[in-house]
mmCIF file of N, CA and C in Angstrom:
data_model
loop_
_atom_site.group_PDB
_atom_site.id
_atom_site.type_symbol
_atom_site.label_atom_id
_atom_site.label_comp_id
_atom_site.label_asym_id
_atom_site.label_seq_id
_atom_site.Cartn_x
_atom_site.Cartn_y
_atom_site.Cartn_z
ATOM 1 N N MET A 276 8.078 -35.812 -3.151
ATOM 2 C CA MET A 276 7.309 -34.787 -3.546
ATOM 3 C C MET A 276 7.142 -33.738 -2.678
ATOM 4 N N GLY A 277 6.838 -34.050 -1.289
ATOM 5 C CA GLY A 277 6.693 -33.134 -0.219
ATOM 6 C C GLY A 277 7.827 -32.214 0.184
ATOM 7 N N SER A 278 9.174 -32.834 0.023
ATOM 8 C CA SER A 278 10.303 -31.969 0.177
ATOM 9 C C SER A 278 10.489 -30.950 -0.867
ATOM 10 N N ILE A 279 10.030 -31.280 -2.186
ATOM 11 C CA ILE A 279 10.132 -30.400 -3.257
ATOM 12 C C ILE A 279 9.327 -28.936 -2.995
ATOM 13 N N ILE A 280 8.186 -29.395 -2.483
ATOM 14 C CA ILE A 280 7.194 -28.294 -1.984
ATOM 15 C C ILE A 280 7.771 -27.560 -0.949
ATOM 16 N N GLN A 281 8.242 -28.164 0.084
ATOM 17 C CA GLN A 281 8.883 -27.295 1.119
ATOM 18 C C GLN A 281 9.938 -26.588 0.746
ATOM 19 N N HIS A 282 10.879 -27.304 -0.007
ATOM 20 C CA HIS A 282 11.994 -26.436 -0.464
ATOM 21 C C HIS A 282 11.717 -25.166 -1.374
ATOM 22 N N GLY A 283 10.626 -25.470 -2.019
ATOM 23 C CA GLY A 283 10.205 -24.208 -2.869
ATOM 24 C C GLY A 283 9.635 -23.095 -1.691
ATOM 25 N N ALA A 284 8.817 -23.426 -0.894
ATOM 26 C CA ALA A 284 8.333 -22.619 0.138
ATOM 27 C C ALA A 284 9.260 -21.674 0.783
ATOM 28 N N ARG A 285 10.391 -22.617 1.044
ATOM 29 C CA ARG A 285 11.764 -22.175 1.813
ATOM 30 C C ARG A 285 12.294 -21.046 1.188
ATOM 31 N N ASP A 286 12.478 -21.353 -0.224
ATOM 32 C CA ASP A 286 13.034 -20.527 -1.159
ATOM 33 C C ASP A 286 12.289 -19.152 -1.270
ATOM 34 N N ARG A 287 10.935 -19.252 -1.439
ATOM 35 C CA ARG A 287 10.100 -17.939 -1.425
ATOM 36 C C ARG A 287 10.260 -17.068 0.020
ATOM 37 N N GLU A 288 10.345 -17.935 1.275
ATOM 38 C CA GLU A 288 10.399 -17.093 2.469
ATOM 39 C C GLU A 288 11.945 -16.391 2.320
ATOM 40 N N GLU A 289 12.721 -17.100 2.038
ATOM 41 C CA GLU A 289 14.132 -16.440 2.108
ATOM 42 C C GLU A 289 14.200 -15.207 0.982
ATOM 43 N N ARG A 290 13.429 -15.456 -0.081
ATOM 44 C CA ARG A 290 13.609 -14.317 -0.963
ATOM 45 C C ARG A 290 12.761 -13.097 -0.337
ATOM 46 N N SER A 291 11.733 -13.375 0.229
ATOM 47 C CA SER A 291 10.730 -12.245 1.009
ATOM 48 C C SER A 291 11.678 -11.654 1.933
ATOM 49 N N SER A 292 12.389 -12.378 2.759
ATOM 50 C CA SER A 292 13.085 -11.618 3.680
ATOM 51 C C SER A 292 14.373 -10.970 3.316
ATOM 52 N N ARG A 293 14.919 -11.458 2.188
ATOM 53 C CA ARG A 293 16.018 -10.723 1.615
ATOM 54 C C ARG A 293 15.449 -9.535 0.896
ATOM 55 N N THR A 294 14.120 -9.503 0.342
ATOM 56 C CA THR A 294 13.631 -8.328 -0.120
ATOM 57 C C THR A 294 13.354 -7.254 0.895
ATOM 58 N N ALA A 295 12.775 -7.756 1.859
ATOM 59 C CA ALA A 295 12.319 -6.839 2.961
ATOM 60 C C ALA A 295 13.596 -6.100 3.652
ATOM 61 N N ALA A 296 14.781 -6.980 3.715
ATOM 62 C CA ALA A 296 16.062 -6.345 4.275
ATOM 63 C C ALA A 296 16.570 -5.192 3.482
ATOM 64 N N VAL A 297 16.513 -5.646 2.032
ATOM 65 C CA VAL A 297 16.901 -4.508 0.968
ATOM 66 C C VAL A 297 16.043 -3.197 1.217
ATOM 67 N N LEU A 298 14.702 -3.415 1.304
ATOM 68 C CA LEU A 298 13.728 -2.264 1.254
ATOM 69 C C LEU A 298 14.052 -1.601 2.434
ATOM 70 N N VAL A 299 14.363 -2.122 3.635
ATOM 71 C CA VAL A 299 14.653 -1.462 4.880
ATOM 72 C C VAL A 299 15.853 -0.881 4.866
ATOM 73 N N LEU A 300 16.922 -1.401 4.244
ATOM 74 C CA LEU A 300 18.194 -0.752 4.109
ATOM 75 C C LEU A 300 18.088 0.812 3.236
ATOM 76 N N LEU A 301 17.314 0.373 2.094
ATOM 77 C CA LEU A 301 17.195 1.530 0.977
ATOM 78 C C LEU A 301 16.283 2.641 1.983
ATOM 79 N N ALA A 302 15.439 2.388 2.741
ATOM 80 C CA ALA A 302 14.784 3.279 3.516
ATOM 81 C C ALA A 302 15.558 4.120 4.385
ATOM 82 N N VAL A 303 16.355 3.309 5.149
ATOM 83 C CA VAL A 303 17.364 3.822 6.133
ATOM 84 C C VAL A 303 18.202 4.791 5.340
ATOM 85 N N GLY A 304 18.810 4.371 4.391
ATOM 86 C CA GLY A 304 19.896 5.115 3.480
ATOM 87 C C GLY A 304 19.041 6.440 3.034
ATOM 88 N N PHE A 305 17.837 6.411 2.532
ATOM 89 C CA PHE A 305 17.146 7.476 2.268
ATOM 90 C C PHE A 305 16.889 8.514 3.292
ATOM 91 N N LEU A 306 16.574 7.979 4.401
ATOM 92 C CA LEU A 306 16.194 8.855 5.745
ATOM 93 C C LEU A 306 17.526 9.553 6.042
ATOM 94 N N ALA A 307 18.642 8.763 6.096
ATOM 95 C CA ALA A 307 20.007 9.302 6.339
ATOM 96 C C ALA A 307 20.291 10.416 5.607
ATOM 97 N N GLY A 308 20.189 10.110 4.245
ATOM 98 C CA GLY A 308 20.562 11.217 3.318
ATOM 99 C C GLY A 308 19.600 12.443 3.463
ATOM 100 N N SER A 309 18.299 12.376 3.820
ATOM 101 C CA SER A 309 17.484 13.473 3.910
ATOM 102 C C SER A 309 17.840 14.013 5.183
ATOM 103 N N TYR A 310 18.109 13.365 6.279
ATOM 104 C CA TYR A 310 18.543 14.197 7.489
ATOM 105 C C TYR A 310 19.867 14.971 7.343
ATOM 106 N N SER A 311 20.843 14.314 6.541
ATOM 107 C CA SER A 311 22.058 15.013 6.282
ATOM 108 C C SER A 311 21.977 16.285 5.525
ATOM 109 N N ALA A 312 20.905 16.079 4.493
ATOM 110 C CA ALA A 312 20.713 17.402 3.579
ATOM 111 C C ALA A 312 20.009 18.559 4.363
ATOM 112 N N ASP A 313 18.959 18.378 5.228
ATOM 113 C CA ASP A 313 18.389 19.297 5.577
ATOM 114 C C ASP A 313 17.747 18.826 7.010
ATOM 115 N N PRO A 314 18.709 18.995 8.201
ATOM 116 C CA PRO A 314 18.049 18.350 9.548
ATOM 117 C C PRO A 314 16.749 18.947 9.919
ATOM 118 N N ALA A 315 16.587 20.013 9.820
ATOM 119 C CA ALA A 315 15.290 20.886 10.345
ATOM 120 C C ALA A 315 14.228 20.508 9.579
ATOM 121 N N GLY A 316 14.389 20.424 8.341
ATOM 122 C CA GLY A 316 13.208 19.818 7.396
ATOM 123 C C GLY A 316 12.917 18.396 7.582
ATOM 124 N N PHE A 317 13.730 17.701 7.899
ATOM 125 C CA PHE A 317 13.471 16.184 8.210
ATOM 126 C C PHE A 317 12.853 16.062 9.386
ATOM 127 N N ILE A 318 13.325 16.726 10.448
ATOM 128 C CA ILE A 318 12.550 16.794 11.769
ATOM 129 C C ILE A 318 11.007 17.095 11.427
ATOM 130 N N GLY A 319 10.872 18.210 10.837
ATOM 131 C CA GLY A 319 9.469 18.677 10.474
ATOM 132 C C GLY A 319 8.540 17.581 9.739
ATOM 133 N N THR A 320 9.369 16.869 8.896
ATOM 134 C CA THR A 320 8.717 15.954 8.125
ATOM 135 C C THR A 320 8.294 14.593 9.153
ATOM 136 N N VAL A 321 9.279 14.395 9.852
ATOM 137 C CA VAL A 321 8.888 13.276 10.899
ATOM 138 C C VAL A 321 7.614 13.584 11.757
ATOM 139 N N GLU A 322 7.783 14.905 12.294
ATOM 140 C CA GLU A 322 6.549 15.252 13.161
ATOM 141 C C GLU A 322 5.271 15.087 12.544
ATOM 142 N N VAL A 323 5.176 15.647 11.115
ATOM 143 C CA VAL A 323 3.915 15.679 10.391
ATOM 144 C C VAL A 323 3.685 14.211 10.229
ATOM 145 N N PHE A 324 4.547 13.301 9.839
ATOM 146 C CA PHE A 324 4.223 11.820 9.681
ATOM 147 C C PHE A 324 3.715 11.183 10.858
ATOM 148 N N ALA A 325 4.447 11.561 12.121
ATOM 149 C CA ALA A 325 4.008 10.954 13.355
ATOM 150 C C ALA A 325 2.478 11.450 13.844
ATOM 151 N N ARG A 326 2.375 12.617 13.397
ATOM 152 C CA ARG A 326 1.000 13.319 13.647
ATOM 153 C C ARG A 326 -0.019 12.284 12.946
ATOM 154 N N SER A 327 0.235 12.162 11.616
ATOM 155 C CA SER A 327 -0.767 11.502 10.830
ATOM 156 C C SER A 327 -0.862 10.095 11.227
ATOM 157 N N VAL A 328 0.147 9.473 11.608
ATOM 158 C CA VAL A 328 -0.039 8.038 12.221
ATOM 159 C C VAL A 328 -0.925 8.030 13.234
ATOM 160 N N VAL A 329 -0.684 9.002 14.168
ATOM 161 C CA VAL A 329 -1.433 9.040 15.450
ATOM 162 C C VAL A 329 -3.067 9.151 15.239
ATOM 163 N N ASP A 330 -3.329 10.123 14.184
ATOM 164 C CA ASP A 330 -4.582 10.595 13.773
ATOM 165 C C ASP A 330 -5.275 9.293 13.010
ATOM 166 N N GLY A 331 -4.478 8.483 12.202
ATOM 167 C CA GLY A 331 -4.903 7.494 11.631
ATOM 168 C C GLY A 331 -5.192 6.287 12.457
ATOM 169 N N ALA A 332 -4.489 6.169 13.436
ATOM 170 C CA ALA A 332 -4.646 4.958 14.569
ATOM 171 C C ALA A 332 -6.002 5.455 15.374
ATOM 172 N N THR A 333 -6.085 6.718 15.656
ATOM 173 C CA THR A 333 -7.265 7.176 16.405
ATOM 174 C C THR A 333 -8.618 6.830 15.505
ATOM 175 N N GLN A 334 -8.454 7.379 14.305
ATOM 176 C CA GLN A 334 -9.705 7.040 13.416
ATOM 177 C C GLN A 334 -10.016 5.548 13.344
ATOM 178 N N TRP A 335 -8.802 4.678 13.154
ATOM 179 C CA TRP A 335 -9.096 3.243 13.118
ATOM 180 C C TRP A 335 -9.728 2.646 14.249
ATOM 181 N N GLY A 336 -9.192 3.145 15.351
ATOM 182 C CA GLY A 336 -9.739 2.750 16.631
ATOM 183 C C GLY A 336 -11.194 3.019 16.871
ATOM 184 N N VAL A 337 -11.576 4.342 16.556
ATOM 185 C CA VAL A 337 -12.891 4.826 16.722
ATOM 186 C C VAL A 337 -14.040 3.780 15.890
ATOM 187 N N ALA A 338 -13.337 3.683 14.566
ATOM 188 C CA ALA A 338 -14.256 2.882 13.577
ATOM 189 C C ALA A 338 -14.337 1.428 14.193
ATOM 190 N N VAL A 339 -13.227 0.707 14.714
ATOM 191 C CA VAL A 339 -13.470 -0.281 15.335
ATOM 192 C C VAL A 339 -14.372 -0.616 16.527
ATOM 193 N N VAL A 340 -14.272 0.482 17.365
ATOM 194 C CA VAL A 340 -15.195 0.487 18.418
ATOM 195 C C VAL A 340 -16.660 0.579 18.067
ATOM 196 N N LEU A 341 -16.972 1.561 16.910
ATOM 197 C CA LEU A 341 -18.153 1.694 16.497
ATOM 198 C C LEU A 341 -18.767 0.523 15.863
ATOM 199 N N THR A 342 -17.977 -0.303 15.061
ATOM 200 C CA THR A 342 -18.347 -1.492 14.506
ATOM 201 C C THR A 342 -18.780 -2.366 15.553
ATOM 202 N N ALA A 343 -17.909 -2.768 16.568
ATOM 203 C CA ALA A 343 -18.128 -3.573 17.507
ATOM 204 C C ALA A 343 -19.669 -3.196 18.294
ATOM 205 N N VAL A 344 -19.750 -1.891 18.594
ATOM 206 C CA VAL A 344 -20.914 -1.599 19.362
ATOM 207 C C VAL A 344 -22.237 -1.789 18.209
ATOM 208 N N ALA A 345 -21.923 -1.678 16.908
ATOM 209 C CA ALA A 345 -23.167 -1.908 16.047
ATOM 210 C C ALA A 345 -23.418 -3.268 15.942
ATOM 211 N N SER A 346 -22.334 -4.081 15.838
ATOM 212 C CA SER A 346 -22.595 -5.443 15.783
ATOM 213 C C SER A 346 -23.131 -6.130 17.003
ATOM 214 N N TRP A 347 -22.969 -5.575 18.082
ATOM 215 C CA TRP A 347 -23.451 -6.031 19.404
ATOM 216 C C TRP A 347 -24.990 -5.573 19.457
ATOM 217 N N CYS A 348 -25.271 -4.464 19.085
ATOM 218 C CA CYS A 348 -26.613 -3.798 19.015
ATOM 219 C C CYS A 348 -27.521 -4.783 17.881
ATOM 220 N N VAL A 349 -27.034 -5.148 16.928
ATOM 221 C CA VAL A 349 -27.758 -5.924 15.845
ATOM 222 C C VAL A 349 -28.019 -7.360 16.347
ATOM 223 N N GLY A 350 -26.740 -7.884 17.044
ATOM 224 C CA GLY A 350 -26.965 -9.155 17.620
ATOM 225 C C GLY A 350 -27.949 -9.335 18.790
ATOM 226 N N ARG A 351 -28.142 -8.156 19.483
ATOM 227 C CA ARG A 351 -28.836 -8.186 20.760
ATOM 228 C C ARG A 351 -30.382 -8.006 20.222
ATOM 229 N N LYS A 352 -30.461 -7.278 19.052
ATOM 230 C CA LYS A 352 -31.856 -7.016 18.561
ATOM 231 C C LYS A 352 -32.555 -8.230 17.928
ATOM 232 N N ARG A 353 -31.650 -9.066 17.236
ATOM 233 C CA ARG A 353 -32.065 -10.281 16.725
ATOM 234 C C ARG A 353 -32.296 -11.323 17.696
ATOM 235 N N SER A 354 -31.432 -11.285 18.905
ATOM 236 C CA SER A 354 -31.738 -12.347 19.971
ATOM 237 C C SER A 354 -33.131 -11.971 20.754
ATOM 238 N N ASP A 355 -33.628 -10.619 20.975
ATOM 239 C CA ASP A 355 -34.646 -10.026 21.590
ATOM 240 C C ASP A 355 -35.928 -10.393 20.804
ATOM 241 N N GLY A 356 -35.697 -10.339 19.414
ATOM 242 C CA GLY A 356 -36.643 -10.347 18.454
ATOM 243 C C GLY A 356 -37.742 -10.893 17.901
#
């Protein structure tokens, strides 16, 4: 019985990795096609995307720090209290 469950889990993992590989290949093909069609436009799009990733990471980092500070303050208030 255990081997049946393990075999099923292994099949799901293999399907997931195959699906991920296919999606990566499709994305690479799309990016290569976009670059070959309009290199300048592609580079501009990549720059905008990179800027938005950096902005999102910055906002996420600020949110994490503020949450940690708020959590620390609440914990300290409860322990003093």
